[in-house]
Amino acid sequence: MEDYIEITTNQGRLRGLILESEGISKTTYYSFQGIPYAKPPIGDLRFKDPQPFGKWNGVHDATMEGNDSLHKHIVFKNLLGDEDCLYLNVYTTEPGEEGGNKAVMVWIHGGGFSGGSGSTEIYGPDFLIEEDIVLVTINYRCGALGFLSLENSKLPGNVGLKDQILALQWVQDNITNFGGDPNNVTIFGESAGAASVHYHLLSPLSRGLFHKAIMQSGTSLAQWALQDKPREKAFLLARELGCKSQDPDTVLEFLRCVPAMDLLQAQESDALRTEKEKVQKFSLIFLPCVDKAGDSPFLPDYPRKMMERGEFTRVPLIIGANDKEGLLALALQEVNCEKLNSDLSLMVPLDLATTPDSEEELRLGKEILQFYTNTDSLSWDVVPQYVDYITDIGFAVAQEYTRQCFLNHQPGPVYTYMFTYTCQRAFSSLMIPMAYPEKAQQFSDCGASHADDLMHLFKTNMIQIPFIPPTADDQVFMGTFLKAWTTFAKTGNPNCEGLGISWRQDNTQNPHYMEIGKVWKPTDGILFPERIDFWNRIYKKYSYLY
């Protein structure tokens, strides 16, 4: 039999659950799920900025999670979720109607801005809640429903990011009732969640809603995190659904009336993507964009330009990446060596100012392949080196440029890391054998994939992949990892009891990062220096596209 708890918020009474964590220390905590922070964005509110939900009558049942955003599951490819998805979850060890003073950590989920949710499928609170913080996980609109833009005042874009802002405002208004301190809020996320954190650092609309930030494996400068030519993509989506008009108002009214599931299915069409986007953006298409056509833009200029000018919120920051980010892309997206070898220009980054499909691009593609593989053609023998290429163009190059800009303009602390811890519980250890059973041994224990850090912060509850309890070694590692993250949330400094070594602040004169592995190792320099130097020379020669 489950035990229940009721508390009062500014919206009304909430009924939650009293649970025991399934982490290391078995802590009693209080779970409030499926809290509506915005009105359902359906009907006339589709594609509109989110509207506060307001108050409810009686006691709202917060014992079950709200709907996921409408999306195709990133791993299992089934369609799920609902257009009515603007819900959040709060987990605490000490709800208090008289106010609270615990550090608050707001998790923004990944999923390429095309899917995912803050649900316990991947983001169970059991590990973090044992560190005496208040954890909030949120849902926001994804795909076309969250990031369609016509580049005009009627639909400037970024409503999915504005959903996140309203959730952060909800935290400011209500978190004291859950024992949290609204003046000590850390936003953190991984992949598209990390890019979202970066977007909030850039956006003038997000100022004052948080006080620290953690960016795990993603920045807004990553080429998969920014939508290029959004109006053109909107017209392509409408055409895929049967509307051939080039009038923005006609297209908007048409798309507002299309069944949501039809929108979801249409946005998956290959007709909306170039071959290079399929390779390098992992088929992501509806993403954040510059939205200066709106009355109050979320993103008034390109992220790179804003970073170079120092136009971002200055707060204590942790930023980092995993050493083999590209492994997850390998598991989720088949590597077509034949296609790449027939057109090596596909390896030229999308954000390079080169002429598409030109001899120049083909020469550059050959140079890139030669650098990574020391061969003239891609084969499975050198796919591990191809993984490094995906790691760099998808994550490392953008992170290094972002890090430099932060350090050039930020007086506050920046802590940089590289995550290298591997174990049999990791996503890559589970998924690569599923994708390539005959080649799994080639990639065993070769490094930490994209998302391999997540299962050390959260308890997963995926039906298709049963939860594997942490080993004794995992528990030792997790004890330090969780303590560093939550100590940073509490104090702005990740150095904590049990770390045993000093994690120094990064700086431009003497760059420094922490290798987070089986042994935590302070390291001078930057991540992947030879590879970063190669790309610096390439971008210096050809320049950034935007």
XYZ file of C-alpha atoms in Angstrom:
546
model
C 0.000 0.000 0.000
C 1.310 3.413 -0.972
C 1.454 6.325 1.460
C 0.341 9.782 0.390
C 1.140 13.371 1.312
C -0.686 16.621 0.603
C 0.868 20.082 0.395
C -0.273 23.538 -0.644
C 1.237 25.466 -3.573
C 0.323 28.775 -5.175
C -1.768 26.798 -7.674
C -3.667 24.811 -5.053
C -3.420 21.582 -3.063
C -1.283 18.707 -4.383
C -1.394 15.047 -3.501
C 1.896 13.162 -3.871
C 3.519 9.908 -2.844
C 5.848 9.020 0.035
C 8.490 6.678 -1.385
C 11.835 5.120 -0.550
C 14.729 5.670 -2.939
C 16.330 2.689 -4.654
C 19.826 4.168 -4.629
C 22.605 3.560 -2.157
C 21.299 4.974 1.138
C 17.545 4.167 0.896
C 16.136 7.615 1.674
C 12.494 8.503 2.260
C 11.398 11.126 -0.269
C 8.246 12.787 -1.547
C 7.220 12.552 -5.197
C 4.906 15.019 -6.962
C 4.474 14.149 -10.624
C 2.410 15.441 -13.519
C 2.063 18.997 -12.192
C 0.641 21.201 -14.979
C 2.699 24.388 -15.246
C 1.031 25.624 -18.436
C -2.301 25.359 -20.178
C -2.443 22.472 -22.689
C -0.885 23.871 -25.909
C -3.648 22.483 -28.118
C -6.232 23.985 -30.461
C -5.712 27.736 -30.785
C -2.656 27.507 -28.473
C -0.707 25.248 -30.843
C 2.553 27.000 -31.848
C 1.769 29.793 -29.336
C 3.877 30.889 -26.371
C 2.920 28.863 -23.289
C 0.251 30.259 -20.989
C 0.446 29.750 -17.187
C -1.912 27.006 -16.052
C -3.330 29.030 -13.185
C -5.070 27.579 -10.152
C -7.109 24.403 -9.796
C -9.979 23.531 -7.518
C -9.735 20.830 -4.903
C -6.705 18.561 -4.626
C -4.703 17.838 -7.781
C -3.518 14.231 -8.074
C 0.274 14.347 -8.492
C 0.871 10.614 -8.067
C 1.371 9.881 -11.783
C 3.512 11.433 -14.501
C 1.969 13.707 -17.089
C 2.082 13.026 -20.810
C 5.403 12.967 -22.617
C 5.811 15.340 -25.521
C 4.621 13.848 -28.783
C 7.636 12.120 -30.344
C 9.208 9.055 -31.872
C 11.217 7.182 -29.264
C 14.895 7.869 -29.930
C 15.862 4.236 -29.271
C 12.864 2.048 -30.041
C 11.288 4.258 -32.770
C 7.670 3.843 -31.604
C 5.393 6.901 -31.644
C 4.251 8.060 -28.224
C 3.252 11.044 -26.107
C 0.609 13.724 -26.492
C 0.316 17.311 -27.642
C -0.887 18.120 -24.101
C 2.518 17.662 -22.452
C 3.462 20.689 -20.335
C 3.962 18.993 -16.980
C 6.783 18.814 -14.465
C 7.808 16.594 -11.563
C 9.229 17.576 -8.170
C 11.103 15.273 -5.805
C 12.115 16.359 -2.304
C 13.046 14.950 1.083
C 11.469 17.771 3.049
C 8.356 19.525 1.735
C 7.547 22.572 3.822
C 4.625 24.919 3.487
C 6.517 27.507 5.526
C 9.339 27.670 2.975
C 12.603 25.846 2.359
C 16.295 26.386 1.865
C 17.492 23.349 -0.074
C 19.399 23.752 -3.325
C 17.169 23.168 -6.355
C 18.328 21.286 -9.454
C 16.154 21.609 -12.572
C 16.838 18.897 -15.158
C 16.234 19.640 -18.855
C 16.053 16.408 -20.829
C 17.836 15.627 -24.071
C 16.490 14.008 -27.212
C 17.714 16.277 -29.983
C 14.842 18.733 -29.442
C 12.749 16.156 -31.311
C 11.616 14.018 -28.375
C 12.185 12.713 -24.899
C 10.671 13.713 -21.582
C 11.559 14.337 -17.959
C 9.909 11.066 -16.941
C 11.380 8.325 -14.768
C 11.874 6.111 -17.841
C 15.428 7.480 -17.929
C 15.455 10.133 -15.194
C 14.414 8.415 -11.980
C 15.255 10.610 -8.945
C 16.558 7.832 -6.678
C 20.278 8.668 -6.808
C 20.214 12.470 -6.750
C 17.499 12.723 -4.096
C 19.797 10.976 -1.619
C 22.098 14.018 -1.773
C 19.615 16.313 -0.012
C 18.554 18.555 -2.891
C 15.195 19.279 -4.512
C 15.011 17.820 -8.017
C 12.683 19.132 -10.725
C 12.327 17.427 -14.124
C 10.304 19.063 -16.885
C 8.589 18.317 -20.174
C 8.516 20.770 -23.076
C 7.214 20.731 -26.646
C 9.553 19.002 -29.084
C 9.853 18.631 -32.848
C 7.719 20.836 -35.079
C 5.249 21.505 -32.255
C 8.026 23.095 -30.230
C 10.410 24.495 -32.824
C 8.543 25.308 -36.038
C 9.335 28.832 -37.222
C 8.099 30.978 -40.083
C 10.609 33.695 -39.197
C 7.837 36.246 -38.702
C 5.983 37.818 -35.792
C 3.155 35.269 -35.943
C 5.477 32.298 -35.512
C 9.047 33.385 -34.655
C 9.886 29.972 -33.157
C 11.421 28.547 -29.980
C 8.145 27.914 -28.128
C 9.737 24.728 -26.702
C 12.418 26.860 -25.045
C 9.773 29.296 -23.845
C 8.028 26.304 -22.253
C 11.224 25.746 -20.297
C 11.223 29.410 -19.199
C 7.673 29.102 -17.880
C 8.697 25.951 -15.973
C 11.614 27.876 -14.443
C 9.216 30.677 -13.504
C 6.957 28.052 -11.881
C 9.956 26.955 -9.811
C 10.500 30.525 -8.656
C 6.846 30.833 -7.636
C 6.309 27.450 -5.977
C 9.502 25.654 -4.992
C 9.545 26.892 -1.381
C 6.514 24.666 -0.769
C 8.704 21.686 -1.634
C 11.562 22.723 0.659
C 13.546 24.422 -2.104
C 15.305 27.786 -2.208
C 14.240 29.848 -5.260
C 17.461 31.843 -4.893
C 19.651 28.768 -5.325
C 18.546 27.106 -8.575
C 20.888 25.143 -10.842
C 19.766 24.259 -14.363
C 21.444 21.194 -15.812
C 20.974 18.979 -18.820
C 22.589 16.591 -21.252
C 22.737 16.709 -25.067
C 19.814 18.900 -26.234
C 19.230 19.543 -22.533
C 22.759 20.942 -22.240
C 22.225 23.027 -25.382
C 18.991 24.273 -23.770
C 20.949 25.281 -20.663
C 23.316 27.215 -22.938
C 20.380 28.872 -24.711
C 19.071 30.049 -21.333
C 22.479 31.508 -20.558
C 22.190 33.460 -23.812
C 18.532 34.461 -23.723
C 17.529 37.805 -22.216
C 14.165 36.205 -21.326
C 15.765 33.707 -18.921
C 17.690 36.168 -16.770
C 17.226 35.813 -13.024
C 15.548 32.387 -13.186
C 18.645 30.375 -12.222
C 21.962 30.842 -10.465
C 24.282 28.050 -11.674
C 24.480 25.855 -14.764
C 25.808 22.436 -15.805
C 26.185 21.555 -19.496
C 26.768 17.852 -20.165
C 27.639 16.947 -23.787
C 26.051 19.809 -25.650
C 26.156 23.524 -26.421
C 24.069 25.836 -28.581
C 27.058 26.157 -30.944
C 26.826 22.488 -31.926
C 25.639 22.247 -35.511
C 22.838 19.844 -34.529
C 21.483 22.392 -32.007
C 20.578 25.249 -34.389
C 17.972 25.288 -37.152
C 19.125 26.790 -40.430
C 16.551 28.266 -42.861
C 13.549 27.527 -40.605
C 10.916 29.029 -42.918
C 12.079 26.765 -45.717
C 11.777 23.764 -43.383
C 8.243 24.838 -42.399
C 7.204 25.038 -46.043
C 8.710 21.604 -46.708
C 6.721 20.175 -43.789
C 3.492 21.728 -45.098
C 4.186 20.385 -48.597
C 4.760 16.907 -47.176
C 1.287 17.144 -45.639
C -0.362 18.400 -48.832
C -0.186 22.206 -48.620
C 1.920 23.713 -51.429
C 1.300 27.364 -50.574
C 4.218 29.749 -50.183
C 2.148 32.189 -48.134
C 3.224 32.050 -44.467
C -0.264 32.809 -43.112
C -1.821 30.048 -45.203
C 0.868 27.576 -44.145
C 0.427 28.502 -40.467
C -3.340 28.022 -40.502
C -2.956 24.740 -42.365
C -0.395 23.361 -39.915
C -2.449 24.534 -36.943
C -5.319 22.309 -38.087
C -3.355 19.179 -39.014
C -3.768 16.276 -36.548
C -0.772 16.237 -34.221
C 0.137 12.631 -35.066
C 0.204 13.533 -38.772
C 2.629 16.353 -37.978
C 4.843 13.926 -36.090
C 4.878 11.397 -38.906
C 5.521 14.054 -41.561
C 8.462 15.591 -39.714
C 10.210 12.208 -39.917
C 10.164 12.268 -43.734
C 13.496 12.107 -45.570
C 12.117 14.747 -47.951
C 12.828 17.365 -45.277
C 16.523 16.495 -44.965
C 19.631 16.687 -47.099
C 22.054 13.767 -47.162
C 24.565 15.783 -45.148
C 21.964 16.600 -42.497
C 21.209 12.893 -42.157
C 24.893 12.172 -41.508
C 25.793 15.129 -39.307
C 22.565 16.267 -37.629
C 21.463 12.693 -36.976
C 18.253 13.541 -38.899
C 17.311 16.329 -36.462
C 15.495 19.161 -38.186
C 13.139 21.302 -36.058
C 15.495 23.016 -33.643
C 16.005 26.352 -31.874
C 16.557 29.297 -34.207
C 17.259 33.007 -34.221
C 13.809 34.524 -33.578
C 14.375 38.276 -33.749
C 11.150 38.708 -35.758
C 9.160 38.352 -32.536
C 8.226 41.155 -30.137
C 10.401 39.722 -27.341
C 12.915 37.370 -28.948
C 14.258 34.424 -27.013
C 17.385 34.351 -29.214
C 18.036 37.722 -30.849
C 21.185 36.679 -32.744
C 23.275 33.646 -33.680
C 24.705 31.929 -30.584
C 28.291 32.170 -31.835
C 28.047 35.930 -32.303
C 26.466 36.423 -28.887
C 29.174 34.315 -27.253
C 31.934 36.244 -29.007
C 30.442 39.504 -27.722
C 30.047 38.094 -24.208
C 26.261 38.467 -24.251
C 25.368 35.766 -21.762
C 24.401 35.405 -18.106
C 27.438 34.980 -15.892
C 26.960 32.210 -13.341
C 29.187 29.416 -11.983
C 29.419 26.777 -14.697
C 30.373 23.131 -15.257
C 30.891 22.199 -18.915
C 32.139 18.941 -20.355
C 31.876 16.048 -22.771
C 32.378 12.287 -22.925
C 35.482 10.951 -24.628
C 33.607 8.832 -27.232
C 30.396 10.797 -27.762
C 30.038 9.391 -31.274
C 29.399 5.839 -30.069
C 25.704 6.481 -29.444
C 25.254 7.863 -32.962
C 26.870 4.662 -34.183
C 24.334 2.615 -32.220
C 21.302 4.651 -33.336
C 22.196 5.354 -36.957
C 23.694 2.852 -39.353
C 27.067 3.833 -40.782
C 26.856 3.631 -44.564
C 30.488 3.362 -45.630
C 29.556 2.942 -49.293
C 27.521 6.154 -49.377
C 30.206 8.182 -47.603
C 32.957 6.846 -49.853
C 30.939 7.781 -52.937
C 30.683 11.388 -51.713
C 33.266 12.390 -49.119
C 31.926 15.954 -49.129
C 29.317 14.559 -46.711
C 32.051 14.668 -44.061
C 32.483 18.442 -44.339
C 30.728 20.151 -41.383
C 27.472 21.898 -42.142
C 28.607 25.082 -40.406
C 31.657 25.563 -42.638
C 31.343 28.312 -45.249
C 32.167 26.097 -48.219
C 30.328 25.746 -51.523
C 27.962 22.772 -51.296
C 28.736 19.785 -53.544
C 31.840 21.476 -54.956
C 35.292 20.128 -55.791
C 36.523 22.184 -52.851
C 34.203 20.272 -50.499
C 35.242 16.940 -51.960
C 38.942 17.737 -51.432
C 38.233 18.842 -47.892
C 36.241 15.676 -47.216
C 39.208 13.586 -48.327
C 41.502 15.619 -46.062
C 39.204 15.035 -43.085
C 38.969 11.291 -43.703
C 42.744 11.046 -44.115
C 43.312 12.911 -40.861
C 41.118 10.591 -38.814
C 41.733 7.212 -40.477
C 45.004 7.561 -42.394
C 43.168 5.940 -45.309
C 41.385 7.089 -48.455
C 38.143 5.220 -47.792
C 35.926 4.459 -44.833
C 35.563 0.832 -43.737
C 34.608 -0.997 -40.571
C 38.295 -1.380 -39.783
C 38.483 2.365 -39.110
C 34.976 3.000 -37.772
C 36.435 3.583 -34.259
C 38.294 6.560 -35.760
C 35.054 7.636 -37.461
C 33.544 7.711 -33.965
C 36.164 10.329 -33.033
C 35.137 12.358 -36.092
C 31.472 12.292 -34.976
C 32.574 13.190 -31.440
C 34.425 16.229 -32.736
C 31.997 17.706 -35.270
C 29.025 16.996 -33.023
C 30.419 17.986 -29.648
C 34.102 18.665 -28.993
C 34.764 21.499 -31.466
C 31.666 23.450 -30.413
C 32.403 22.857 -26.739
C 35.975 24.103 -27.022
C 34.878 27.297 -28.778
C 32.106 27.791 -26.221
C 34.552 27.217 -23.350
C 36.951 29.806 -24.755
C 34.181 32.402 -25.040
C 33.019 31.776 -21.485
C 36.568 32.170 -20.183
C 37.210 35.296 -22.249
C 34.215 37.113 -20.771
C 33.267 35.400 -17.496
C 34.703 36.470 -14.139
C 32.918 33.621 -12.321
C 34.184 30.024 -12.066
C 34.163 27.612 -15.013
C 34.882 23.937 -14.322
C 35.645 21.769 -17.370
C 35.597 17.974 -17.500
C 35.981 14.924 -19.740
C 33.890 11.892 -18.744
C 35.602 8.537 -19.375
C 33.970 6.097 -16.923
C 32.769 2.883 -18.571
C 30.761 -0.034 -17.215
C 28.314 -2.715 -18.309
C 25.373 -0.515 -17.248
C 26.237 2.142 -19.849
C 23.869 2.820 -22.757
C 26.625 2.068 -25.254
C 27.381 -1.282 -23.599
C 23.723 -2.239 -23.985
C 22.871 -0.727 -27.367
C 25.875 -1.352 -29.621
C 25.509 -5.144 -29.262
C 21.825 -4.693 -30.181
C 22.726 -2.683 -33.302
C 25.844 -4.619 -34.387
C 25.946 -8.005 -32.627
C 28.755 -9.269 -34.851
C 30.930 -6.175 -34.284
C 30.229 -5.457 -30.614
C 33.628 -6.695 -29.470
C 35.328 -4.078 -31.643
C 33.791 -1.326 -29.490
C 33.835 -2.950 -26.058
C 35.287 -0.702 -23.354
C 36.658 1.809 -25.872
C 35.331 4.843 -24.021
C 32.265 6.642 -22.701
C 29.530 7.184 -25.249
C 27.106 10.060 -25.494
C 24.616 9.610 -22.597
C 26.799 7.130 -20.687
C 26.966 9.609 -17.803
C 23.197 9.589 -17.282
C 22.786 6.267 -15.488
C 25.150 7.434 -12.763
C 22.929 10.441 -11.991
C 19.516 8.842 -12.547
C 17.866 5.469 -12.064
C 16.559 4.225 -15.406
C 13.222 2.422 -15.646
C 13.051 1.355 -19.298
C 10.720 -1.570 -19.931
C 12.770 -2.750 -22.904
C 16.117 -2.565 -21.036
C 15.769 -3.752 -17.436
C 17.568 -1.768 -14.752
C 20.978 -3.181 -13.834
C 21.945 -2.366 -10.238
C 25.264 -0.555 -9.752
C 28.231 -2.766 -8.967
C 30.438 -2.028 -5.982
C 32.826 -0.116 -8.279
C 29.884 1.796 -9.780
C 28.670 2.759 -6.329
C 32.077 4.150 -5.394
C 32.215 6.140 -8.628
C 28.624 7.350 -8.288
C 29.204 8.472 -4.715
C 31.834 10.931 -5.916
C 30.032 11.953 -9.118
C 26.732 12.662 -7.389
C 28.461 14.492 -4.531
C 30.414 16.735 -6.941
C 27.303 17.670 -8.948
C 25.129 18.369 -5.916
C 27.875 20.195 -4.020
C 28.227 22.477 -7.038
C 24.460 23.049 -6.973
C 24.655 23.975 -3.300
C 27.813 26.110 -3.358
C 28.940 26.853 -6.919
C 32.060 24.710 -6.387
C 32.201 20.938 -7.149
C 35.061 20.244 -4.728
C 33.591 18.071 -2.020
C 34.316 15.547 0.685
C 35.420 12.293 -0.894
C 36.835 13.851 -4.064
C 40.336 13.578 -2.622
C 41.854 15.903 -5.223
C 41.334 19.492 -6.259
C 39.187 20.309 -9.300
C 40.703 23.620 -10.336
C 38.863 26.340 -12.171
C 39.573 26.525 -15.884
C 41.280 29.606 -17.342
C 42.584 30.877 -20.662
C 46.272 31.068 -19.694
C 46.490 27.600 -18.150
C 43.561 25.515 -19.404
C 42.575 22.722 -17.076
C 39.962 19.975 -16.907
C 39.028 17.047 -14.703
C 39.039 13.575 -16.218
C 36.053 11.876 -14.594
C 36.819 8.177 -14.826
C 37.537 5.185 -12.640
C 40.172 7.513 -11.187
C 39.458 11.250 -11.153
C 42.481 12.934 -12.686
C 43.158 16.712 -12.848
C 44.618 17.386 -16.295
C 46.275 20.474 -17.765
C 45.379 21.497 -21.310
C 42.193 21.118 -23.355
C 40.217 18.097 -24.507
C 41.590 16.413 -27.673
C 44.238 19.080 -28.450
C 45.536 17.614 -31.750
C 42.032 17.154 -33.141
C 40.947 20.619 -32.000
C 44.057 22.112 -33.607
C 43.149 20.388 -36.899
C 39.661 21.878 -36.840
C 40.893 25.309 -35.799
C 43.037 25.367 -38.934
C 40.089 24.228 -41.075
C 37.694 26.828 -39.690
C 40.330 29.557 -39.921
C 40.728 28.774 -43.611
C 37.036 28.430 -44.507
C 35.324 30.315 -41.636
C 32.055 29.585 -39.871
C 28.835 29.754 -41.848
C 26.888 31.307 -38.951
